[in-house]
GROMACS .gro file of C-alpha atoms in nm:
model
  473
    1UNK     CA    1 -14.740   3.070   6.331
    2UNK     CA    2 -14.823   2.731   6.188
    3UNK     CA    3 -14.734   2.449   6.428
    4UNK     CA    4 -14.428   2.245   6.330
    5UNK     CA    5 -14.622   1.911   6.298
    6UNK     CA    6 -14.863   2.078   6.053
    7UNK     CA    7 -14.571   2.203   5.841
    8UNK     CA    8 -14.415   1.858   5.839
    9UNK     CA    9 -14.747   1.705   5.741
   10UNK     CA   10 -14.798   1.950   5.456
   11UNK     CA   11 -14.441   1.895   5.332
   12UNK     CA   12 -14.486   1.518   5.347
   13UNK     CA   13 -14.811   1.542   5.150
   14UNK     CA   14 -14.645   1.760   4.886
   15UNK     CA   15 -14.352   1.521   4.850
   16UNK     CA   16 -14.588   1.226   4.810
   17UNK     CA   17 -14.792   1.413   4.548
   18UNK     CA   18 -14.479   1.505   4.351
   19UNK     CA   19 -14.349   1.148   4.368
   20UNK     CA   20 -14.682   1.015   4.243
   21UNK     CA   21 -14.673   1.265   3.956
   22UNK     CA   22 -14.323   1.154   3.856
   23UNK     CA   23 -14.428   0.788   3.882
   24UNK     CA   24 -14.733   0.854   3.664
   25UNK     CA   25 -14.522   1.022   3.397
   26UNK     CA   26 -14.285   0.724   3.399
   27UNK     CA   27 -14.582   0.486   3.365
   28UNK     CA   28 -14.705   0.674   3.058
   29UNK     CA   29 -14.359   0.688   2.900
   30UNK     CA   30 -14.301   0.322   2.978
   31UNK     CA   31 -14.629   0.228   2.812
   32UNK     CA   32 -14.535   0.435   2.509
   33UNK     CA   33 -14.199   0.262   2.472
   34UNK     CA   34 -14.359  -0.080   2.520
   35UNK     CA   35 -14.549  -0.028   2.194
   36UNK     CA   36 -14.237  -0.119   1.994
   37UNK     CA   37 -14.007  -0.423   2.031
   38UNK     CA   38 -13.709  -0.194   1.970
   39UNK     CA   39 -13.782   0.019   2.281
   40UNK     CA   40 -13.972  -0.235   2.493
   41UNK     CA   41 -13.686  -0.300   2.737
   42UNK     CA   42 -13.644   0.072   2.799
   43UNK     CA   43 -14.017   0.104   2.857
   44UNK     CA   44 -14.012  -0.183   3.102
   45UNK     CA   45 -13.730  -0.019   3.300
   46UNK     CA   46 -13.909   0.318   3.306
   47UNK     CA   47 -14.235   0.164   3.427
   48UNK     CA   48 -14.053  -0.040   3.691
   49UNK     CA   49 -13.872   0.272   3.811
   50UNK     CA   50 -14.206   0.452   3.831
   51UNK     CA   51 -14.351   0.174   4.042
   52UNK     CA   52 -14.048   0.181   4.273
   53UNK     CA   53 -14.098   0.556   4.324
   54UNK     CA   54 -14.468   0.504   4.389
   55UNK     CA   55 -14.397   0.232   4.647
   56UNK     CA   56 -14.138   0.446   4.827
   57UNK     CA   57 -14.377   0.743   4.828
   58UNK     CA   58 -14.653   0.528   4.973
   59UNK     CA   59 -14.420   0.423   5.256
   60UNK     CA   60 -14.401   0.789   5.361
   61UNK     CA   61 -14.774   0.788   5.436
   62UNK     CA   62 -14.844   0.883   5.797
   63UNK     CA   63 -15.129   0.631   5.817
   64UNK     CA   64 -14.894   0.334   5.805
   65UNK     CA   65 -14.902   0.177   6.150
   66UNK     CA   66 -14.623  -0.077   6.116
   67UNK     CA   67 -14.359  -0.137   5.850
   68UNK     CA   68 -14.291  -0.491   5.967
   69UNK     CA   69 -14.556  -0.670   5.760
   70UNK     CA   70 -14.491  -0.440   5.465
   71UNK     CA   71 -14.125  -0.541   5.470
   72UNK     CA   72 -14.220  -0.908   5.493
   73UNK     CA   73 -14.454  -0.872   5.196
   74UNK     CA   74 -14.191  -0.689   4.990
   75UNK     CA   75 -13.930  -0.955   5.056
   76UNK     CA   76 -14.165  -1.246   4.979
   77UNK     CA   77 -14.299  -1.075   4.667
   78UNK     CA   78 -13.952  -0.985   4.539
   79UNK     CA   79 -13.821  -1.338   4.588
   80UNK     CA   80 -14.129  -1.496   4.430
   81UNK     CA   81 -14.129  -1.257   4.135
   82UNK     CA   82 -13.757  -1.292   4.065
   83UNK     CA   83 -13.775  -1.672   4.095
   84UNK     CA   84 -14.065  -1.693   3.853
   85UNK     CA   85 -13.900  -1.461   3.601
   86UNK     CA   86 -13.571  -1.655   3.609
   87UNK     CA   87 -13.719  -2.004   3.615
   88UNK     CA   88 -14.010  -1.978   3.373
   89UNK     CA   89 -13.956  -2.114   3.024
   90UNK     CA   90 -14.071  -1.916   2.722
   91UNK     CA   91 -14.334  -2.181   2.654
   92UNK     CA   92 -14.481  -2.112   2.998
   93UNK     CA   93 -14.478  -1.732   2.966
   94UNK     CA   94 -14.853  -1.712   2.889
   95UNK     CA   95 -14.929  -1.913   3.202
   96UNK     CA   96 -14.717  -1.680   3.411
   97UNK     CA   97 -14.891  -1.375   3.265
   98UNK     CA   98 -15.227  -1.533   3.347
   99UNK     CA   99 -15.114  -1.596   3.706
  100UNK     CA  100 -14.983  -1.241   3.746
  101UNK     CA  101 -15.314  -1.104   3.618
  102UNK     CA  102 -15.488  -1.319   3.877
  103UNK     CA  103 -15.259  -1.201   4.155
  104UNK     CA  104 -15.331  -0.840   4.062
  105UNK     CA  105 -15.703  -0.903   4.077
  106UNK     CA  106 -15.670  -1.088   4.407
  107UNK     CA  107 -15.469  -0.801   4.560
  108UNK     CA  108 -15.740  -0.550   4.466
  109UNK     CA  109 -16.012  -0.778   4.601
  110UNK     CA  110 -15.825  -0.822   4.930
  111UNK     CA  111 -15.784  -0.444   4.967
  112UNK     CA  112 -16.157  -0.400   4.913
  113UNK     CA  113 -16.235  -0.680   5.159
  114UNK     CA  114 -16.015  -0.524   5.427
  115UNK     CA  115 -16.184  -0.186   5.376
  116UNK     CA  116 -16.532  -0.342   5.395
  117UNK     CA  117 -16.464  -0.510   5.729
  118UNK     CA  118 -16.290  -0.199   5.864
  119UNK     CA  119 -16.591   0.016   5.789
  120UNK     CA  120 -16.835  -0.255   5.893
  121UNK     CA  121 -16.669  -0.286   6.234
  122UNK     CA  122 -16.686   0.090   6.292
  123UNK     CA  123 -17.052   0.193   6.258
  124UNK     CA  124 -16.958   0.545   6.370
  125UNK     CA  125 -16.772   0.601   6.041
  126UNK     CA  126 -16.979   0.751   5.762
  127UNK     CA  127 -16.973   0.541   5.445
  128UNK     CA  128 -17.040   0.761   5.142
  129UNK     CA  129 -17.187   0.620   4.823
  130UNK     CA  130 -16.869   0.671   4.624
  131UNK     CA  131 -16.665   0.478   4.880
  132UNK     CA  132 -16.918   0.194   4.890
  133UNK     CA  133 -16.933   0.170   4.511
  134UNK     CA  134 -16.552   0.175   4.485
  135UNK     CA  135 -16.520  -0.107   4.739
  136UNK     CA  136 -16.778  -0.323   4.563
  137UNK     CA  137 -16.633  -0.262   4.216
  138UNK     CA  138 -16.279  -0.341   4.330
  139UNK     CA  139 -16.405  -0.661   4.488
  140UNK     CA  140 -16.623  -0.761   4.192
  141UNK     CA  141 -16.365  -0.700   3.919
  142UNK     CA  142 -16.081  -0.833   4.133
  143UNK     CA  143 -16.264  -1.158   4.215
  144UNK     CA  144 -16.365  -1.214   3.850
  145UNK     CA  145 -16.008  -1.145   3.739
  146UNK     CA  146 -15.863  -1.385   3.996
  147UNK     CA  147 -16.088  -1.684   3.931
  148UNK     CA  148 -16.093  -1.625   3.555
  149UNK     CA  149 -15.714  -1.604   3.544
  150UNK     CA  150 -15.678  -1.926   3.741
  151UNK     CA  151 -15.900  -2.100   3.485
  152UNK     CA  152 -15.697  -1.947   3.201
  153UNK     CA  153 -15.379  -2.071   3.370
  154UNK     CA  154 -15.528  -2.419   3.400
  155UNK     CA  155 -15.619  -2.424   3.031
  156UNK     CA  156 -15.277  -2.302   2.921
  157UNK     CA  157 -15.099  -2.543   3.156
  158UNK     CA  158 -15.331  -2.821   3.036
  159UNK     CA  159 -15.433  -2.895   3.393
  160UNK     CA  160 -15.789  -2.863   3.263
  161UNK     CA  161 -15.907  -2.913   2.907
  162UNK     CA  162 -15.826  -2.644   2.656
  163UNK     CA  163 -16.155  -2.710   2.479
  164UNK     CA  164 -16.453  -2.482   2.510
  165UNK     CA  165 -16.654  -2.620   2.804
  166UNK     CA  166 -17.028  -2.564   2.770
  167UNK     CA  167 -17.347  -2.694   2.927
  168UNK     CA  168 -17.720  -2.653   2.853
  169UNK     CA  169 -17.865  -2.306   2.919
  170UNK     CA  170 -17.518  -2.177   3.003
  171UNK     CA  171 -17.579  -1.823   2.879
  172UNK     CA  172 -17.910  -1.805   3.064
  173UNK     CA  173 -17.745  -1.928   3.383
  174UNK     CA  174 -17.462  -1.675   3.345
  175UNK     CA  175 -17.714  -1.395   3.291
  176UNK     CA  176 -17.907  -1.493   3.606
  177UNK     CA  177 -17.580  -1.520   3.798
  178UNK     CA  178 -17.479  -1.172   3.685
  179UNK     CA  179 -17.815  -1.033   3.798
  180UNK     CA  180 -17.768  -1.199   4.138
  181UNK     CA  181 -17.421  -1.046   4.166
  182UNK     CA  182 -17.557  -0.706   4.068
  183UNK     CA  183 -17.846  -0.729   4.315
  184UNK     CA  184 -17.620  -0.823   4.607
  185UNK     CA  185 -17.379  -0.546   4.509
  186UNK     CA  186 -17.656  -0.284   4.509
  187UNK     CA  187 -17.779  -0.412   4.845
  188UNK     CA  188 -17.431  -0.383   4.997
  189UNK     CA  189 -17.382  -0.033   4.856
  190UNK     CA  190 -17.708   0.076   5.019
  191UNK     CA  191 -17.662  -0.092   5.356
  192UNK     CA  192 -17.288  -0.177   5.371
  193UNK     CA  193 -17.349  -0.441   5.637
  194UNK     CA  194 -17.452  -0.806   5.680
  195UNK     CA  195 -17.141  -1.017   5.641
  196UNK     CA  196 -17.333  -1.312   5.498
  197UNK     CA  197 -17.451  -1.104   5.204
  198UNK     CA  198 -17.093  -0.991   5.151
  199UNK     CA  199 -16.966  -1.351   5.151
  200UNK     CA  200 -17.240  -1.454   4.906
  201UNK     CA  201 -17.140  -1.162   4.683
  202UNK     CA  202 -16.774  -1.273   4.687
  203UNK     CA  203 -16.866  -1.634   4.610
  204UNK     CA  204 -17.092  -1.538   4.320
  205UNK     CA  205 -16.826  -1.306   4.176
  206UNK     CA  206 -16.565  -1.585   4.188
  207UNK     CA  207 -16.806  -1.826   4.022
  208UNK     CA  208 -16.885  -1.571   3.752
  209UNK     CA  209 -16.514  -1.540   3.672
  210UNK     CA  210 -16.487  -1.916   3.625
  211UNK     CA  211 -16.795  -1.938   3.405
  212UNK     CA  212 -16.683  -1.647   3.186
  213UNK     CA  213 -16.352  -1.813   3.093
  214UNK     CA  214 -16.436  -2.185   3.096
  215UNK     CA  215 -16.633  -2.174   2.766
  216UNK     CA  216 -16.345  -2.009   2.578
  217UNK     CA  217 -16.129  -2.244   2.373
  218UNK     CA  218 -15.756  -2.247   2.311
  219UNK     CA  219 -15.774  -2.049   1.986
  220UNK     CA  220 -15.897  -1.744   2.177
  221UNK     CA  221 -15.642  -1.749   2.458
  222UNK     CA  222 -15.451  -1.439   2.334
  223UNK     CA  223 -15.773  -1.239   2.359
  224UNK     CA  224 -15.853  -1.378   2.704
  225UNK     CA  225 -15.506  -1.295   2.836
  226UNK     CA  226 -15.526  -0.933   2.719
  227UNK     CA  227 -15.883  -0.897   2.850
  228UNK     CA  228 -15.791  -1.033   3.193
  229UNK     CA  229 -15.497  -0.795   3.196
  230UNK     CA  230 -15.743  -0.511   3.140
  231UNK     CA  231 -15.962  -0.643   3.422
  232UNK     CA  232 -15.666  -0.644   3.660
  233UNK     CA  233 -15.597  -0.281   3.573
  234UNK     CA  234 -15.958  -0.178   3.630
  235UNK     CA  235 -15.960  -0.362   3.961
  236UNK     CA  236 -15.642  -0.178   4.060
  237UNK     CA  237 -15.794   0.158   3.966
  238UNK     CA  238 -16.103   0.081   4.176
  239UNK     CA  239 -15.876  -0.017   4.467
  240UNK     CA  240 -15.698   0.316   4.419
  241UNK     CA  241 -16.028   0.497   4.476
  242UNK     CA  242 -16.082   0.286   4.788
  243UNK     CA  243 -15.740   0.384   4.924
  244UNK     CA  244 -15.752   0.736   4.777
  245UNK     CA  245 -15.418   0.667   4.612
  246UNK     CA  246 -15.366   0.869   4.294
  247UNK     CA  247 -15.074   0.661   4.164
  248UNK     CA  248 -15.277   0.342   4.191
  249UNK     CA  249 -15.573   0.503   4.014
  250UNK     CA  250 -15.354   0.625   3.727
  251UNK     CA  251 -15.155   0.305   3.683
  252UNK     CA  252 -15.469   0.093   3.702
  253UNK     CA  253 -15.646   0.312   3.448
  254UNK     CA  254 -15.348   0.288   3.211
  255UNK     CA  255 -15.337  -0.091   3.236
  256UNK     CA  256 -15.713  -0.117   3.199
  257UNK     CA  257 -15.730   0.110   2.895
  258UNK     CA  258 -15.428  -0.042   2.721
  259UNK     CA  259 -15.563  -0.392   2.788
  260UNK     CA  260 -15.896  -0.306   2.627
  261UNK     CA  261 -15.720  -0.154   2.325
  262UNK     CA  262 -15.500  -0.463   2.291
  263UNK     CA  263 -15.807  -0.685   2.320
  264UNK     CA  264 -15.972  -0.499   2.034
  265UNK     CA  265 -15.654  -0.535   1.826
  266UNK     CA  266 -15.658  -0.910   1.892
  267UNK     CA  267 -16.025  -0.932   1.794
  268UNK     CA  268 -15.962  -0.743   1.470
  269UNK     CA  269 -15.671  -0.977   1.397
  270UNK     CA  270 -15.919  -1.265   1.409
  271UNK     CA  271 -16.203  -1.070   1.244
  272UNK     CA  272 -16.430  -1.146   1.538
  273UNK     CA  273 -16.613  -0.937   1.794
  274UNK     CA  274 -16.535  -0.947   2.163
  275UNK     CA  275 -16.890  -1.072   2.226
  276UNK     CA  276 -16.827  -1.363   1.991
  277UNK     CA  277 -16.502  -1.448   2.168
  278UNK     CA  278 -16.663  -1.440   2.513
  279UNK     CA  279 -16.983  -1.622   2.428
  280UNK     CA  280 -16.912  -1.804   2.103
  281UNK     CA  281 -16.744  -2.111   2.260
  282UNK     CA  282 -16.502  -2.127   1.965
  283UNK     CA  283 -16.169  -2.306   1.956
  284UNK     CA  284 -16.115  -2.670   2.037
  285UNK     CA  285 -15.799  -2.870   2.038
  286UNK     CA  286 -15.801  -3.152   1.790
  287UNK     CA  287 -15.634  -3.485   1.829
  288UNK     CA  288 -15.311  -3.560   1.648
  289UNK     CA  289 -15.312  -3.703   1.299
  290UNK     CA  290 -15.037  -3.881   1.111
  291UNK     CA  291 -14.851  -3.775   0.803
  292UNK     CA  292 -14.948  -3.923   0.470
  293UNK     CA  293 -15.276  -3.962   0.281
  294UNK     CA  294 -15.570  -3.769   0.422
  295UNK     CA  295 -15.888  -3.869   0.242
  296UNK     CA  296 -15.819  -3.821  -0.130
  297UNK     CA  297 -15.543  -3.570  -0.055
  298UNK     CA  298 -15.175  -3.634   0.009
  299UNK     CA  299 -14.896  -3.431   0.157
  300UNK     CA  300 -14.540  -3.412   0.029
  301UNK     CA  301 -14.295  -3.513   0.300
  302UNK     CA  302 -13.930  -3.408   0.261
  303UNK     CA  303 -13.602  -3.452   0.445
  304UNK     CA  304 -13.378  -3.180   0.598
  305UNK     CA  305 -13.128  -3.223   0.315
  306UNK     CA  306 -13.393  -3.125   0.058
  307UNK     CA  307 -13.500  -2.820   0.256
  308UNK     CA  308 -13.140  -2.710   0.311
  309UNK     CA  309 -13.083  -2.697  -0.067
  310UNK     CA  310 -13.408  -2.505  -0.117
  311UNK     CA  311 -13.314  -2.247   0.149
  312UNK     CA  312 -12.949  -2.209   0.051
  313UNK     CA  313 -13.031  -2.127  -0.314
  314UNK     CA  314 -13.318  -1.891  -0.228
  315UNK     CA  315 -13.287  -1.515  -0.263
  316UNK     CA  316 -13.565  -1.436  -0.014
  317UNK     CA  317 -13.687  -1.643   0.283
  318UNK     CA  318 -13.971  -1.549   0.517
  319UNK     CA  319 -13.981  -1.735   0.848
  320UNK     CA  320 -14.326  -1.771   1.008
  321UNK     CA  321 -14.298  -1.862   1.379
  322UNK     CA  322 -14.583  -2.016   1.577
  323UNK     CA  323 -14.649  -2.179   1.911
  324UNK     CA  324 -14.470  -2.494   1.794
  325UNK     CA  325 -14.147  -2.292   1.790
  326UNK     CA  326 -14.208  -2.197   2.154
  327UNK     CA  327 -14.290  -2.554   2.256
  328UNK     CA  328 -13.965  -2.680   2.104
  329UNK     CA  329 -13.770  -2.382   2.247
  330UNK     CA  330 -13.614  -2.348   1.906
  331UNK     CA  331 -13.588  -1.969   1.889
  332UNK     CA  332 -13.208  -1.972   1.918
  333UNK     CA  333 -13.177  -2.242   1.653
  334UNK     CA  334 -13.395  -2.055   1.405
  335UNK     CA  335 -13.182  -1.747   1.466
  336UNK     CA  336 -12.868  -1.953   1.392
  337UNK     CA  337 -13.024  -2.084   1.072
  338UNK     CA  338 -13.113  -1.730   0.964
  339UNK     CA  339 -12.754  -1.617   1.023
  340UNK     CA  340 -12.620  -1.900   0.806
  341UNK     CA  341 -12.860  -1.807   0.526
  342UNK     CA  342 -12.764  -1.439   0.550
  343UNK     CA  343 -12.397  -1.535   0.505
  344UNK     CA  344 -12.501  -1.696   0.177
  345UNK     CA  345 -12.665  -1.372   0.066
  346UNK     CA  346 -13.025  -1.475   0.145
  347UNK     CA  347 -13.264  -1.199   0.255
  348UNK     CA  348 -13.433  -1.328   0.573
  349UNK     CA  349 -13.744  -1.178   0.731
  350UNK     CA  350 -13.983  -1.289   1.005
  351UNK     CA  351 -14.361  -1.264   0.965
  352UNK     CA  352 -14.542  -1.201   1.296
  353UNK     CA  353 -14.917  -1.257   1.323
  354UNK     CA  354 -15.082  -1.071   1.615
  355UNK     CA  355 -15.240  -1.385   1.761
  356UNK     CA  356 -14.957  -1.632   1.695
  357UNK     CA  357 -14.882  -1.819   2.017
  358UNK     CA  358 -15.083  -1.804   2.335
  359UNK     CA  359 -15.057  -1.442   2.438
  360UNK     CA  360 -15.024  -1.104   2.266
  361UNK     CA  361 -14.668  -1.045   2.148
  362UNK     CA  362 -14.563  -1.402   2.226
  363UNK     CA  363 -14.354  -1.440   1.909
  364UNK     CA  364 -14.190  -1.098   1.955
  365UNK     CA  365 -14.080  -1.191   2.307
  366UNK     CA  366 -13.961  -1.533   2.193
  367UNK     CA  367 -13.746  -1.398   1.911
  368UNK     CA  368 -13.617  -1.107   2.118
  369UNK     CA  369 -13.478  -1.363   2.363
  370UNK     CA  370 -13.275  -1.507   2.073
  371UNK     CA  371 -13.148  -1.157   1.978
  372UNK     CA  372 -13.324  -1.157   1.643
  373UNK     CA  373 -13.279  -0.803   1.502
  374UNK     CA  374 -13.593  -0.596   1.536
  375UNK     CA  375 -13.547  -0.477   1.177
  376UNK     CA  376 -13.622  -0.833   1.060
  377UNK     CA  377 -13.955  -0.856   1.242
  378UNK     CA  378 -14.254  -0.757   1.031
  379UNK     CA  379 -14.619  -0.738   1.130
  380UNK     CA  380 -14.885  -0.900   0.915
  381UNK     CA  381 -14.985  -0.587   0.725
  382UNK     CA  382 -14.621  -0.512   0.641
  383UNK     CA  383 -14.514  -0.860   0.532
  384UNK     CA  384 -14.816  -0.996   0.346
  385UNK     CA  385 -14.729  -0.815   0.024
  386UNK     CA  386 -14.382  -0.976   0.036
  387UNK     CA  387 -14.490  -1.341   0.025
  388UNK     CA  388 -14.558  -1.352  -0.349
  389UNK     CA  389 -14.197  -1.243  -0.408
  390UNK     CA  390 -14.048  -1.483  -0.152
  391UNK     CA  391 -13.869  -1.794  -0.279
  392UNK     CA  392 -13.940  -1.987   0.042
  393UNK     CA  393 -14.181  -1.939   0.330
  394UNK     CA  394 -14.057  -2.144   0.627
  395UNK     CA  395 -14.345  -2.210   0.868
  396UNK     CA  396 -14.230  -2.328   1.211
  397UNK     CA  397 -14.516  -2.454   1.424
  398UNK     CA  398 -14.782  -2.208   1.302
  399UNK     CA  399 -15.125  -2.342   1.206
  400UNK     CA  400 -15.442  -2.132   1.210
  401UNK     CA  401 -15.268  -1.803   1.124
  402UNK     CA  402 -15.155  -1.953   0.790
  403UNK     CA  403 -15.481  -2.128   0.696
  404UNK     CA  404 -15.597  -2.009   0.348
  405UNK     CA  405 -15.949  -2.134   0.423
  406UNK     CA  406 -15.989  -1.807   0.615
  407UNK     CA  407 -15.988  -1.632   0.275
  408UNK     CA  408 -16.157  -1.884   0.048
  409UNK     CA  409 -16.398  -2.105   0.245
  410UNK     CA  410 -16.714  -1.930   0.376
  411UNK     CA  411 -16.806  -2.246   0.569
  412UNK     CA  412 -16.484  -2.239   0.772
  413UNK     CA  413 -16.505  -2.101   1.128
  414UNK     CA  414 -16.189  -1.906   1.043
  415UNK     CA  415 -16.348  -1.736   0.742
  416UNK     CA  416 -16.275  -1.364   0.738
  417UNK     CA  417 -15.981  -1.389   0.980
  418UNK     CA  418 -15.678  -1.199   0.844
  419UNK     CA  419 -15.396  -1.449   0.789
  420UNK     CA  420 -15.036  -1.450   0.671
  421UNK     CA  421 -15.033  -1.507   0.293
  422UNK     CA  422 -14.793  -1.799   0.317
  423UNK     CA  423 -14.966  -1.987   0.034
  424UNK     CA  424 -14.860  -1.713  -0.210
  425UNK     CA  425 -14.488  -1.789  -0.171
  426UNK     CA  426 -14.311  -1.974  -0.452
  427UNK     CA  427 -14.227  -2.259  -0.213
  428UNK     CA  428 -14.360  -2.338   0.135
  429UNK     CA  429 -14.188  -2.554   0.395
  430UNK     CA  430 -14.387  -2.644   0.707
  431UNK     CA  431 -14.211  -2.788   1.010
  432UNK     CA  432 -14.460  -2.984   1.223
  433UNK     CA  433 -14.460  -3.291   1.442
  434UNK     CA  434 -14.767  -3.431   1.265
  435UNK     CA  435 -15.075  -3.334   1.069
  436UNK     CA  436 -15.254  -3.231   1.389
  437UNK     CA  437 -15.475  -2.925   1.363
  438UNK     CA  438 -15.408  -2.601   1.550
  439UNK     CA  439 -15.595  -2.458   1.848
  440UNK     CA  440 -15.907  -2.407   1.637
  441UNK     CA  441 -15.918  -2.779   1.554
  442UNK     CA  442 -15.948  -2.704   1.180
  443UNK     CA  443 -15.764  -2.875   0.896
  444UNK     CA  444 -15.523  -2.654   0.699
  445UNK     CA  445 -15.546  -2.676   0.314
  446UNK     CA  446 -15.199  -2.517   0.296
  447UNK     CA  447 -15.043  -2.854   0.374
  448UNK     CA  448 -15.187  -3.015   0.058
  449UNK     CA  449 -15.070  -2.760  -0.197
  450UNK     CA  450 -14.827  -2.883  -0.464
  451UNK     CA  451 -14.564  -2.628  -0.368
  452UNK     CA  452 -14.586  -2.713   0.003
  453UNK     CA  453 -14.330  -2.950   0.157
  454UNK     CA  454 -14.384  -3.097   0.503
  455UNK     CA  455 -14.079  -3.150   0.726
  456UNK     CA  456 -14.214  -3.370   1.003
  457UNK     CA  457 -14.045  -3.374   1.342
  458UNK     CA  458 -13.962  -3.169   1.650
  459UNK     CA  459 -13.897  -2.809   1.544
  460UNK     CA  460 -13.565  -2.783   1.727
  461UNK     CA  461 -13.432  -3.112   1.589
  462UNK     CA  462 -13.535  -3.027   1.234
  463UNK     CA  463 -13.386  -2.677   1.257
  464UNK     CA  464 -13.065  -2.821   1.400
  465UNK     CA  465 -13.052  -3.058   1.103
  466UNK     CA  466 -13.094  -2.762   0.868
  467UNK     CA  467 -12.817  -2.574   1.050
  468UNK     CA  468 -12.592  -2.874   0.988
  469UNK     CA  469 -12.686  -2.916   0.623
  470UNK     CA  470 -12.700  -2.556   0.495
  471UNK     CA  471 -12.319  -2.492   0.515
  472UNK     CA  472 -12.263  -2.806   0.302
  473UNK     CA  473 -12.472  -2.678   0.015
   0.00000   0.00000   0.00000
């Protein structure tokens, strides 16, 4: 007969395997539902439930020595996560995503570090090549993700400059640094000893993460965020191989693959290659300019009362949100304005550009918070054909994604980037604080068109003024 402890062990292993399978299915379903704003909340709940099941299954592992520190970590993590989610403003959501990507990378790197020292302190344990490679990859990708995400956070938070930071022979230096990282990694895989080599490897990997993100300007932040998200997933998958944890491998692979796909979508939305984003040093923040004459061109400044009349008598209005809407936290006000226009029989739609804002899906999240109906949100390919029939295109804080130079000016750095065809609307109203350029630091010819009216001021204040004036028309 099989001894009772062996039966219990086999049953425990089967239960863990089944739980991991259920968690993996929930991860996949959650990711599927996250692909649409209409089902995103359901997908988030499914994925969170899957992670809860995976955590509980992991706690059944016989190799856990003490639950004390695990409980402490769970409590601290839960409090920190809940506090961040409740306290963070929508304008700071990209920064929080960058930090969470960094934390994920750091967690994978710490797991790999712990495994390295455990094996290094027990020479009697056999270190196979696959284990050594998994440890080094988890550490490399995790360290790059952590330091790169911290730099991305600093740029988004404006702790450091959002401009592309470059220096002479930067690409050559980065290439030599990568070769040094690769050489030390190969050495550690072969020998898996010498702590000083390990520490040098960690330091070089962290430095590489900084140097990969520091030359990327503000215009490319959506791509960087999605790429770092992919890195965190790949680091998690590598850590899963280190721990021989199937759920971690699957979830990490899903995050890594979806992050890469999203990165490619972002690149296509800007008509640029990933190589160009990473090494092109494109995107600088320009200083503010004032309204009025610009060279031999002038802009037409209007008051809220004029815009209210234009909107109230329109049959079709397309609202184009941008990062300025997030900065002003005016998503609820724009929703209120849309409701007032709908009561007057105006057809209101929202045009969403894939790279509007500072992270993928930023505008979708922002408008979802204000309970904007999903049926009114239209992606660029869906809405562009509607602009020529729209009476008014209301641009709220969007710059580069509406710049017609991307279509007509081969000398423009934006040339070839798919944009929202705002300039084809019968009338255009742009709400901006000033004539300052967007993240790319490029002037926008849209503002000088005869049918374009500039409503200068804080987005929330101007929208509130429109909310006040529209019912009086």
